[in-house]
CSV table of C-alpha atoms and ligand atoms in Angstrom, one decimal:
chain,number,residue,atom,x,y,z
A,1,UNK,CA,4.3,-6.8,-19.2
A,2,UNK,CA,4.8,-8.7,-15.9
A,3,UNK,CA,1.2,-8.0,-14.6
A,4,UNK,CA,-1.5,-9.7,-16.7
A,5,UNK,CA,-5.2,-8.9,-16.6
A,6,UNK,CA,-8.2,-11.0,-17.6
A,7,UNK,CA,-11.4,-9.1,-18.0
A,8,UNK,CA,-13.4,-11.9,-19.6
A,9,UNK,CA,-15.5,-12.4,-16.4
A,10,UNK,CA,-16.4,-8.7,-16.2
A,11,UNK,CA,-17.3,-8.1,-19.8
A,12,UNK,CA,-20.7,-9.9,-19.7
A,13,UNK,CA,-21.7,-7.2,-17.3
A,14,UNK,CA,-20.6,-4.4,-19.5
A,15,UNK,CA,-21.6,-2.8,-22.9
A,16,UNK,CA,-19.5,-4.2,-25.8
A,17,UNK,CA,-17.6,-1.0,-26.3
A,18,UNK,CA,-16.6,-0.7,-22.6
A,19,UNK,CA,-12.9,-0.4,-23.6
A,20,UNK,CA,-13.0,1.1,-27.1
A,21,UNK,CA,-15.3,3.9,-26.0
A,22,UNK,CA,-12.7,4.9,-23.3
A,23,UNK,CA,-9.6,4.8,-25.5
A,24,UNK,CA,-9.6,8.5,-26.2
A,25,UNK,CA,-10.1,9.5,-22.6
A,26,UNK,CA,-7.4,7.1,-21.6
A,27,UNK,CA,-5.0,8.6,-24.2
A,28,UNK,CA,-5.7,12.0,-22.7
A,29,UNK,CA,-5.2,10.7,-19.1
A,30,UNK,CA,-2.0,9.1,-20.2
A,31,UNK,CA,-0.7,12.4,-21.6
A,32,UNK,CA,-1.6,14.2,-18.4
A,33,UNK,CA,0.3,11.6,-16.3
A,34,UNK,CA,3.3,11.5,-18.6
A,35,UNK,CA,3.5,15.3,-19.0
A,36,UNK,CA,2.2,16.3,-15.5
A,37,UNK,CA,-0.2,18.8,-17.0
A,38,UNK,CA,-3.5,17.5,-15.6
A,39,UNK,CA,-5.3,18.3,-12.3
A,40,UNK,CA,-2.7,17.7,-9.5
A,41,UNK,CA,0.0,17.6,-12.2
A,42,UNK,CA,2.6,18.9,-9.8
A,43,UNK,CA,2.3,15.6,-7.9
A,44,UNK,CA,3.1,13.2,-10.8
A,45,UNK,CA,6.8,12.9,-9.8
A,46,UNK,CA,6.1,9.2,-9.2
A,47,UNK,CA,5.4,8.5,-12.9
A,48,UNK,CA,9.0,8.4,-13.9
A,49,UNK,CA,10.5,7.8,-10.5
A,50,UNK,CA,11.5,4.2,-11.2
A,51,UNK,CA,13.9,5.5,-13.9
A,52,UNK,CA,14.8,8.9,-12.5
A,53,UNK,CA,15.2,8.3,-8.8
A,54,UNK,CA,18.1,9.9,-6.9
A,55,UNK,CA,20.9,7.3,-7.0
A,56,UNK,CA,22.9,9.1,-4.3
A,57,UNK,CA,20.0,9.0,-1.9
A,58,UNK,CA,19.4,5.4,-2.9
A,59,UNK,CA,22.9,4.5,-1.8
A,60,UNK,CA,22.5,6.4,1.4
A,61,UNK,CA,19.3,4.5,2.1
A,62,UNK,CA,21.2,1.2,1.7
A,63,UNK,CA,24.0,2.4,3.9
A,64,UNK,CA,21.6,3.5,6.6
A,65,UNK,CA,19.8,0.2,6.4
A,66,UNK,CA,23.1,-1.7,6.8
A,67,UNK,CA,23.9,0.4,9.9
A,68,UNK,CA,20.5,-0.2,11.4
A,69,UNK,CA,20.7,-4.0,10.6
A,70,UNK,CA,24.1,-4.0,12.4
A,71,UNK,CA,23.3,-2.0,15.5
A,72,UNK,CA,19.5,-2.5,16.1
A,73,UNK,CA,17.4,-5.4,17.1
A,74,UNK,CA,14.3,-3.4,16.4
A,75,UNK,CA,13.4,-0.4,14.2
A,76,UNK,CA,10.3,1.6,15.0
A,77,UNK,CA,8.8,3.1,11.9
A,78,UNK,CA,6.7,6.2,12.7
A,79,UNK,CA,4.3,7.4,10.1
A,80,UNK,CA,0.7,7.3,9.0
A,81,UNK,CA,-1.2,6.9,5.7
A,82,UNK,CA,1.1,7.1,2.8
A,83,UNK,CA,4.0,7.4,5.2
A,84,UNK,CA,3.3,4.0,6.7
A,85,UNK,CA,1.2,1.6,4.5
A,86,UNK,CA,3.6,1.0,1.6
A,87,UNK,CA,6.6,-0.2,3.7
A,88,UNK,CA,4.5,-2.5,5.7
A,89,UNK,CA,2.7,-3.8,2.7
A,90,UNK,CA,5.9,-4.7,0.9
A,91,UNK,CA,7.6,-6.2,3.9
A,92,UNK,CA,4.6,-8.4,4.6
A,93,UNK,CA,4.0,-9.4,1.0
A,94,UNK,CA,7.7,-10.3,0.4
A,95,UNK,CA,8.4,-11.8,3.8
A,96,UNK,CA,5.3,-12.4,5.9
A,97,UNK,CA,2.9,-10.9,8.3
A,98,UNK,CA,5.0,-12.8,10.8
A,99,UNK,CA,8.2,-11.0,9.6
A,100,UNK,CA,9.3,-10.3,13.2
A,101,UNK,CA,9.3,-14.1,13.9
A,102,UNK,CA,11.4,-15.0,10.9
A,103,UNK,CA,15.1,-14.9,12.0
A,104,UNK,CA,16.6,-15.7,8.6
A,105,UNK,CA,16.0,-12.2,7.2
A,106,UNK,CA,18.8,-11.0,9.5
A,107,UNK,CA,17.1,-7.7,9.9
A,108,UNK,CA,15.7,-5.8,12.9
A,109,UNK,CA,12.1,-6.5,14.1
A,110,UNK,CA,9.9,-3.8,12.6
A,111,UNK,CA,7.2,-2.0,14.6
A,112,UNK,CA,4.9,0.6,13.2
A,113,UNK,CA,3.9,3.5,15.4
A,114,UNK,CA,2.3,6.8,14.9
A,115,UNK,CA,-0.4,5.4,12.7
A,116,UNK,CA,-3.1,5.9,15.3
A,117,UNK,CA,-3.6,7.4,18.8
A,118,UNK,CA,-4.0,4.2,20.8
A,119,UNK,CA,-2.3,4.4,24.2
A,120,UNK,CA,-2.3,0.6,24.6
A,121,UNK,CA,-0.8,0.2,21.1
A,122,UNK,CA,2.1,2.5,21.8
A,123,UNK,CA,2.7,1.1,25.3
A,124,UNK,CA,3.0,-2.3,23.7
A,125,UNK,CA,5.7,-1.1,21.3
A,126,UNK,CA,7.5,0.7,24.1
A,127,UNK,CA,7.5,-2.5,26.1
A,128,UNK,CA,8.7,-4.6,23.1
A,129,UNK,CA,11.7,-2.3,22.3
A,130,UNK,CA,12.8,-0.6,25.6
A,131,UNK,CA,15.2,-3.4,26.7
A,132,UNK,CA,16.6,-4.0,23.2
A,133,UNK,CA,18.8,-2.0,20.9
A,134,UNK,CA,16.5,0.0,18.7
A,135,UNK,CA,16.4,2.9,16.2
A,136,UNK,CA,13.6,5.2,14.9
A,137,UNK,CA,12.6,6.1,11.4
A,138,UNK,CA,10.2,9.0,11.6
A,139,UNK,CA,8.4,9.7,8.3
A,140,UNK,CA,6.2,12.7,7.6
A,141,UNK,CA,6.2,14.6,4.3
A,142,UNK,CA,4.4,17.6,5.9
A,143,UNK,CA,6.2,17.1,9.1
A,144,UNK,CA,3.1,18.3,11.0
A,145,UNK,CA,0.8,15.3,11.2
A,146,UNK,CA,-0.3,14.9,14.8
A,147,UNK,CA,-0.2,11.1,15.1
A,148,UNK,CA,3.4,10.5,14.1
A,149,UNK,CA,4.6,13.8,15.7
A,150,UNK,CA,3.1,12.7,19.1
A,151,UNK,CA,4.5,9.1,18.8
A,152,UNK,CA,7.9,10.5,17.8
A,153,UNK,CA,8.1,12.8,20.8
A,154,UNK,CA,7.4,9.9,23.1
A,155,UNK,CA,9.7,7.4,21.4
A,156,UNK,CA,12.5,10.0,21.0
A,157,UNK,CA,12.3,10.6,24.8
A,158,UNK,CA,12.6,6.9,25.4
A,159,UNK,CA,15.6,6.6,23.0
A,160,UNK,CA,17.4,9.5,24.6
A,161,UNK,CA,16.8,8.2,28.1
A,162,UNK,CA,18.2,4.8,27.0
A,163,UNK,CA,21.3,6.0,25.0
A,164,UNK,CA,21.8,9.7,25.9
A,165,UNK,CA,21.2,12.5,23.4
A,166,UNK,CA,24.3,11.9,21.3
A,167,UNK,CA,23.8,8.2,20.6
A,168,UNK,CA,20.0,8.7,20.2
A,169,UNK,CA,20.7,11.3,17.5
A,170,UNK,CA,22.7,8.6,15.6
A,171,UNK,CA,19.8,6.2,15.8
A,172,UNK,CA,17.1,8.6,14.5
A,173,UNK,CA,16.4,8.7,10.7
A,174,UNK,CA,14.0,11.4,9.5
A,175,UNK,CA,12.2,11.1,6.2
A,176,UNK,CA,10.5,14.4,5.3
A,177,UNK,CA,10.3,17.3,2.9
A,178,UNK,CA,13.6,18.6,1.5
A,179,UNK,CA,12.9,22.2,2.7
A,180,UNK,CA,9.7,22.7,4.8
A,181,UNK,CA,7.9,21.5,7.9
A,182,UNK,CA,8.4,21.0,11.6
A,183,UNK,CA,10.2,17.6,11.2
A,184,UNK,CA,12.6,19.1,8.7
A,185,UNK,CA,13.5,21.9,11.2
A,186,UNK,CA,13.9,19.5,14.1
A,187,UNK,CA,16.0,17.1,12.0
A,188,UNK,CA,18.3,20.0,10.9
A,189,UNK,CA,18.6,21.2,14.5
A,190,UNK,CA,19.3,17.8,16.0
A,191,UNK,CA,21.5,16.6,13.2
A,192,UNK,CA,19.5,13.4,12.3
A,193,UNK,CA,20.3,11.6,9.1
A,194,UNK,CA,17.7,12.9,6.7
A,195,UNK,CA,15.9,11.4,3.7
A,196,UNK,CA,13.7,13.2,1.3
A,197,UNK,CA,10.1,12.8,0.2
A,198,UNK,CA,10.4,14.4,-3.2
A,199,UNK,CA,8.1,17.5,-3.7
A,200,UNK,CA,6.3,16.0,-6.7
A,201,UNK,CA,5.4,12.7,-4.9
A,202,UNK,CA,2.4,12.6,-2.7
A,203,UNK,CA,2.2,10.3,0.4
A,204,UNK,CA,0.2,7.4,-1.1
A,205,UNK,CA,2.5,7.3,-4.2
A,206,UNK,CA,5.7,7.4,-2.2
A,207,UNK,CA,6.4,3.8,-1.4
A,208,UNK,CA,9.3,3.7,-3.9
A,209,UNK,CA,11.0,6.8,-2.3
A,210,UNK,CA,12.9,6.8,1.0
A,211,UNK,CA,9.5,6.7,2.7
A,212,UNK,CA,9.1,3.0,1.9
A,213,UNK,CA,12.6,2.1,0.8
A,214,UNK,CA,14.5,2.6,4.1
A,215,UNK,CA,12.2,0.2,6.2
A,216,UNK,CA,12.0,-2.2,3.3
A,217,UNK,CA,15.8,-2.3,3.0
A,218,UNK,CA,16.1,-2.9,6.7
A,219,UNK,CA,14.0,-6.0,6.2
A,220,UNK,CA,16.7,-7.2,3.8
A,221,UNK,CA,14.6,-6.8,0.6
A,222,UNK,CA,16.5,-6.3,-2.7
A,223,UNK,CA,15.7,-2.6,-3.4
A,224,UNK,CA,17.4,-2.7,-6.9
A,225,UNK,CA,15.1,-5.6,-7.9
A,226,UNK,CA,12.1,-3.7,-6.6
A,227,UNK,CA,13.0,-0.6,-8.6
A,228,UNK,CA,13.9,-2.6,-11.6
A,229,UNK,CA,10.4,-4.3,-11.6
A,230,UNK,CA,8.7,-0.9,-11.2
A,231,UNK,CA,10.9,0.5,-14.1
A,232,UNK,CA,9.9,-2.4,-16.4
A,233,UNK,CA,6.2,-1.8,-15.6
A,234,UNK,CA,6.7,2.0,-16.2
A,235,UNK,CA,8.1,1.3,-19.7
A,236,UNK,CA,5.4,-1.2,-20.5
A,237,UNK,CA,2.5,0.8,-19.3
A,238,UNK,CA,3.7,4.0,-21.1
A,239,UNK,CA,2.8,2.3,-24.4
A,240,UNK,CA,-0.7,3.5,-25.3
A,241,UNK,CA,-3.4,1.2,-26.6
A,242,UNK,CA,-6.1,-1.3,-25.8
A,243,UNK,CA,-3.6,-4.0,-24.9
A,244,UNK,CA,-2.2,-2.0,-22.0
A,245,UNK,CA,-3.3,-3.8,-18.8
A,246,UNK,CA,-3.5,-0.6,-16.8
A,247,UNK,CA,-5.7,0.9,-19.5
A,248,UNK,CA,-7.9,-2.2,-19.3
A,249,UNK,CA,-8.1,-2.2,-15.5
A,250,UNK,CA,-8.9,1.6,-15.4
A,251,UNK,CA,-11.5,1.3,-18.1
A,252,UNK,CA,-13.1,-1.8,-16.7
A,253,UNK,CA,-13.5,-0.4,-13.2
A,254,UNK,CA,-14.8,2.9,-14.6
A,255,UNK,CA,-17.3,1.1,-16.8
A,256,UNK,CA,-18.4,-1.0,-13.9
A,257,UNK,CA,-18.9,2.2,-11.8
A,258,UNK,CA,-20.9,3.7,-14.6
A,259,UNK,CA,-22.9,0.5,-14.8
A,260,UNK,CA,-23.9,1.0,-11.1
A,261,UNK,CA,-21.3,-0.8,-9.1
A,262,UNK,CA,-20.2,1.1,-6.1
A,263,UNK,CA,-17.7,-1.2,-4.3
A,264,UNK,CA,-14.5,-2.8,-5.6
A,265,UNK,CA,-13.4,-5.7,-3.5
A,266,UNK,CA,-9.7,-6.6,-3.9
A,267,UNK,CA,-9.3,-10.3,-3.2
A,268,UNK,CA,-6.1,-12.2,-2.5
A,269,UNK,CA,-5.4,-15.8,-1.8
A,270,UNK,CA,-2.2,-15.2,0.1
A,271,UNK,CA,-2.2,-14.2,3.8
A,272,UNK,CA,0.9,-12.1,3.0
A,273,UNK,CA,-1.2,-10.0,0.7
A,274,UNK,CA,-3.5,-8.7,3.4
A,275,UNK,CA,-1.5,-5.5,4.1
A,276,UNK,CA,-0.8,-4.8,0.4
A,277,UNK,CA,-4.6,-4.6,0.1
A,278,UNK,CA,-4.6,-2.0,2.9
A,279,UNK,CA,-2.0,0.0,0.8
A,280,UNK,CA,-4.2,-0.4,-2.3
A,281,UNK,CA,-7.3,0.8,-0.4
A,282,UNK,CA,-5.6,4.0,0.6
A,283,UNK,CA,-4.3,4.6,-2.9
A,284,UNK,CA,-7.6,4.2,-4.5
A,285,UNK,CA,-9.8,5.5,-1.7
A,286,UNK,CA,-7.9,8.8,-1.2
A,287,UNK,CA,-7.3,9.3,-4.9
A,288,UNK,CA,-10.9,8.8,-6.2
A,289,UNK,CA,-13.2,9.3,-3.2
A,290,UNK,CA,-14.1,13.0,-3.7
A,291,UNK,CA,-16.8,15.2,-5.1
A,292,UNK,CA,-19.2,12.6,-3.9
A,293,UNK,CA,-17.8,10.2,-6.5
A,294,UNK,CA,-15.7,7.0,-6.6
A,295,UNK,CA,-15.7,3.3,-6.0
A,296,UNK,CA,-15.4,2.3,-2.3
A,297,UNK,CA,-12.3,0.1,-2.1
A,298,UNK,CA,-12.7,-3.0,0.1
A,299,UNK,CA,-10.6,-6.1,0.5
A,300,UNK,CA,-11.0,-9.7,1.4
A,301,UNK,CA,-8.7,-12.7,2.0
A,302,UNK,CA,-9.7,-15.9,0.4
A,303,UNK,CA,-10.5,-18.6,1.1
A,304,UNK,CA,-10.8,-17.4,4.8
A,305,UNK,CA,-13.3,-14.7,4.0
A,306,UNK,CA,-15.4,-17.0,1.9
A,307,UNK,CA,-16.7,-18.2,5.2
A,308,UNK,CA,-17.6,-14.7,6.3
A,309,UNK,CA,-17.9,-12.0,3.6
A,310,UNK,CA,-18.4,-14.7,0.9
A,311,UNK,CA,-22.1,-14.9,1.8
A,312,UNK,CA,-22.5,-11.2,1.1
A,313,UNK,CA,-20.5,-11.3,-2.1
A,314,UNK,CA,-22.6,-14.2,-3.4
A,315,UNK,CA,-26.0,-13.0,-2.4
A,316,UNK,CA,-26.0,-9.5,-0.8
A,317,UNK,CA,-26.7,-6.2,-2.6
A,318,UNK,CA,-25.4,-6.3,-6.2
A,319,UNK,CA,-23.3,-3.2,-5.8
A,320,UNK,CA,-19.8,-4.8,-6.0
A,321,UNK,CA,-17.3,-6.3,-8.3
A,322,UNK,CA,-14.1,-8.2,-7.5
A,323,UNK,CA,-10.5,-7.7,-8.5
A,324,UNK,CA,-8.6,-10.9,-7.7
A,325,UNK,CA,-4.8,-10.8,-7.4
A,326,UNK,CA,-3.1,-14.2,-8.0
A,327,UNK,CA,0.5,-15.0,-7.7
A,328,UNK,CA,1.4,-17.5,-10.4
A,329,UNK,CA,4.1,-19.4,-8.4
A,330,UNK,CA,4.2,-20.5,-4.8
A,331,UNK,CA,7.6,-20.7,-3.1
A,332,UNK,CA,7.4,-24.4,-2.5
A,333,UNK,CA,5.0,-27.3,-2.7
A,334,UNK,CA,3.0,-29.3,-0.2
A,335,UNK,CA,1.6,-32.7,-1.3
A,336,UNK,CA,-1.6,-33.9,0.3
A,337,UNK,CA,-0.8,-37.3,2.1
A,338,UNK,CA,-2.7,-40.5,1.5
A,339,UNK,CA,-4.7,-41.9,4.4
A,340,UNK,CA,-5.4,-45.6,4.1
A,341,UNK,CA,-8.5,-45.2,6.3
A,342,UNK,CA,-9.8,-42.3,4.2
A,343,UNK,CA,-11.7,-41.1,7.3
A,344,UNK,CA,-12.2,-37.6,5.9
A,345,UNK,CA,-13.1,-38.9,2.4
A,346,UNK,CA,-10.3,-36.8,0.9
A,347,UNK,CA,-8.3,-39.6,-0.8
A,348,UNK,CA,-9.4,-38.2,-4.2
A,349,UNK,CA,-6.8,-35.5,-3.4
A,350,UNK,CA,-4.0,-37.8,-2.3
A,351,UNK,CA,-0.7,-36.8,-3.9
A,352,UNK,CA,-2.1,-33.6,-5.3
A,353,UNK,CA,-0.4,-30.3,-4.5
A,354,UNK,CA,-2.1,-27.9,-2.1
A,355,UNK,CA,-1.5,-25.4,-4.9
A,356,UNK,CA,-3.7,-27.4,-7.2
A,357,UNK,CA,-6.5,-27.4,-4.6
A,358,UNK,CA,-6.1,-23.6,-4.2
A,359,UNK,CA,-6.2,-23.1,-7.9
A,360,UNK,CA,-9.4,-25.1,-8.4
A,361,UNK,CA,-11.0,-23.3,-5.4
A,362,UNK,CA,-10.2,-20.0,-7.1
A,363,UNK,CA,-11.7,-21.1,-10.4
A,364,UNK,CA,-14.8,-22.3,-8.7
A,365,UNK,CA,-15.2,-19.1,-6.6
A,366,UNK,CA,-14.8,-16.9,-9.6
A,367,UNK,CA,-17.6,-18.6,-11.5
A,368,UNK,CA,-19.9,-18.8,-8.5
A,369,UNK,CA,-19.5,-15.1,-7.9
A,370,UNK,CA,-20.0,-14.3,-11.6
A,371,UNK,CA,-23.1,-16.4,-11.6
A,372,UNK,CA,-24.2,-14.5,-8.5
A,373,UNK,CA,-23.9,-11.2,-10.4
A,374,UNK,CA,-20.4,-10.2,-9.3
A,375,UNK,CA,-18.1,-9.1,-12.2
A,376,UNK,CA,-14.6,-10.4,-11.9
A,377,UNK,CA,-11.3,-8.8,-12.9
A,378,UNK,CA,-8.3,-11.1,-12.5
A,379,UNK,CA,-4.7,-9.9,-12.2
A,380,UNK,CA,-1.8,-12.4,-12.4
A,381,UNK,CA,1.6,-11.6,-10.8
A,382,UNK,CA,4.5,-13.9,-11.6
A,383,UNK,CA,5.5,-14.5,-8.0
A,384,UNK,CA,6.1,-13.0,-4.6
A,385,UNK,CA,9.5,-11.7,-5.6
A,386,UNK,CA,10.9,-8.1,-5.4
A,387,UNK,CA,10.8,-7.5,-9.1
A,388,UNK,CA,7.2,-8.6,-9.5
A,389,UNK,CA,6.1,-6.6,-6.5
A,390,UNK,CA,7.8,-3.5,-7.8
A,391,UNK,CA,5.8,-4.0,-11.0
A,392,UNK,CA,2.6,-4.5,-9.1
A,393,UNK,CA,3.1,-1.3,-7.1
A,394,UNK,CA,3.7,0.6,-10.3
A,395,UNK,CA,0.8,-1.0,-12.1
A,396,UNK,CA,-1.7,0.0,-9.4
A,397,UNK,CA,-0.3,3.5,-9.1
A,398,UNK,CA,-0.4,4.1,-12.8
A,399,UNK,CA,-3.9,2.6,-13.2
A,400,UNK,CA,-5.0,4.8,-10.2
A,401,UNK,CA,-3.8,8.0,-11.9
A,402,UNK,CA,-5.6,6.9,-15.1
A,403,UNK,CA,-8.8,6.0,-13.1
A,404,UNK,CA,-8.9,9.4,-11.3
A,405,UNK,CA,-8.7,11.2,-14.6
A,406,UNK,CA,-11.4,9.0,-16.2
A,407,UNK,CA,-13.6,9.8,-13.2
A,408,UNK,CA,-12.9,13.5,-13.6
A,409,UNK,CA,-11.2,14.1,-10.2
A,410,UNK,CA,-7.8,15.2,-9.1
A,411,UNK,CA,-6.2,11.9,-8.1
A,412,UNK,CA,-3.4,13.5,-6.2
A,413,UNK,CA,-5.1,15.6,-3.5
A,414,UNK,CA,-6.9,14.7,-0.4
A,415,UNK,CA,-8.9,17.7,0.8
A,416,UNK,CA,-11.3,15.6,2.8
A,417,UNK,CA,-8.6,14.5,5.2
A,418,UNK,CA,-8.3,18.1,6.5
A,419,UNK,CA,-11.8,18.1,8.0
A,420,UNK,CA,-11.0,15.8,10.9
A,421,UNK,CA,-7.6,17.3,11.4
A,422,UNK,CA,-9.0,20.8,11.9
A,423,UNK,CA,-11.6,19.5,14.4
A,424,UNK,CA,-8.9,17.6,16.3
A,425,UNK,CA,-6.6,20.6,16.4
A,426,UNK,CA,-9.5,22.7,17.7
A,427,UNK,CA,-10.6,20.3,20.4
A,428,UNK,CA,-7.0,19.8,21.5
A,429,UNK,CA,-6.6,23.5,22.0
A,430,UNK,CA,-4.2,24.3,19.2
A,431,UNK,CA,-3.6,28.1,19.1
A,432,UNK,CA,-5.5,29.7,16.2
A,433,UNK,CA,-8.5,27.3,16.5
A,434,UNK,CA,-10.3,29.0,19.4
A,435,UNK,CA,-13.5,29.9,17.6
A,436,UNK,CA,-13.8,26.5,16.0
A,437,UNK,CA,-13.3,24.9,19.4
A,438,UNK,CA,-16.1,26.9,21.0
A,439,UNK,CA,-18.4,26.0,18.1
A,440,UNK,CA,-17.6,22.2,18.3
A,441,UNK,CA,-17.8,22.1,22.1
A,442,UNK,CA,-21.2,23.7,21.9
A,443,UNK,CA,-22.3,20.9,19.6
A,444,UNK,CA,-20.8,18.0,21.5
B,501,PA5,O1,-1.5,10.1,0.8
B,501,PA5,C1,-1.3,11.1,1.6
B,501,PA5,O2,-0.9,12.2,1.2
B,501,PA5,C2,-1.7,11.0,3.0
B,501,PA5,O3,-2.2,9.7,3.4
B,501,PA5,C3,-0.4,11.2,3.9
B,501,PA5,O4,0.6,10.3,3.5
B,501,PA5,C4,-0.7,11.1,5.4
B,501,PA5,O5,-1.7,12.0,5.7
B,501,PA5,C5,0.6,11.4,6.2
B,501,PA5,O6,1.0,12.7,5.8
B,501,PA5,P1,2.5,13.1,6.3
B,501,PA5,O7,3.5,12.3,5.6
B,501,PA5,O8,2.6,14.6,5.8
B,501,PA5,O9,2.6,13.0,7.8
């Protein structure tokens, strides 16, 4: 298996049987995922997706990406939650958070809209694209989510004003449900090229569908390698047993939760990992945080955050544990130069690789945190390449499904998200919400 886990720095905080005592429950969870017969089972289409994905749609995605790369200097990706985070996470992890400044990818600049309601944020994107050739990829499984729907209305008007309705139509790509929803209806009526969010795949598990794949392909990332990595992980993680790294991860985090830990901090040492951690937070937060249960997923970037959150991790409330993601290979090397004056006293590092310094820092941090009472789980990924990242995505998705079942919740619904939506509709005056509106206004 490409992704390796080391639980040795968590086990001192756990009973000896933390893994063995969960093997039966994990075997049941595995069956529910593999057969789709557990809670939320109709949303387990992602489990075999890396093997069973629609090849025809896959080819259309690549063709659309080639067109966008040829005719657009910018692509605005409109979506929120699971319809946004995965694509950005993969592009940043495999390229860089500075992707738009890297010309060698040959792809359009990517801007992400519709993931909030900030006027200034949208004005900035409009300003950045209005005088350039651009296209839109609007993504919404339900087709009714307010944030992307509003952003799409505004950006579609801009596109039509710039190119006229006909050419604008050729520059809009809609990723949505195969049959239902307002976006589906609009895309059919207007004749946009459409991509499908499969029925059985929920938003936060959809990065390896057209939801993530079209923007990722536009950024020039090798989709076949990404899917191949995910498929290898799928095959490896389907094998039951105590050696399975997803079983170990799910069991360890469940055991730590039962031992009183309430926060899981995902730590990376790569700036390019920051947005992947945002994707991970949504995956675990939305899948587990219900029925007043679940670990709160947080993230930090080391070593930067050792100079901010590091203090809390070392000495604050003992309610957290860390999961550290390390990439085994860097893409190059930087040797630390010798300074004859040795003004900074660092000549003991002369000629050493920066990678070596980082590795020793990580080892030191791990033990300091463990000594401070913070259990540590360590995941090692071979490198920042498409295959490894495909495997990492699948690893986290699969372990998340197992974790939800160990916790006794449905890992595939998100009923809590509806509460704010209903209040927002009411306060915005959506027809049908009149009574709720009156009630809310009286309270505000
Ligand atoms: O994981 C989920 O299901 C959610 O985060 C959704 O992705 C998010 O609410 C956006 O939904 P939609 O794609 O229907 O606009």
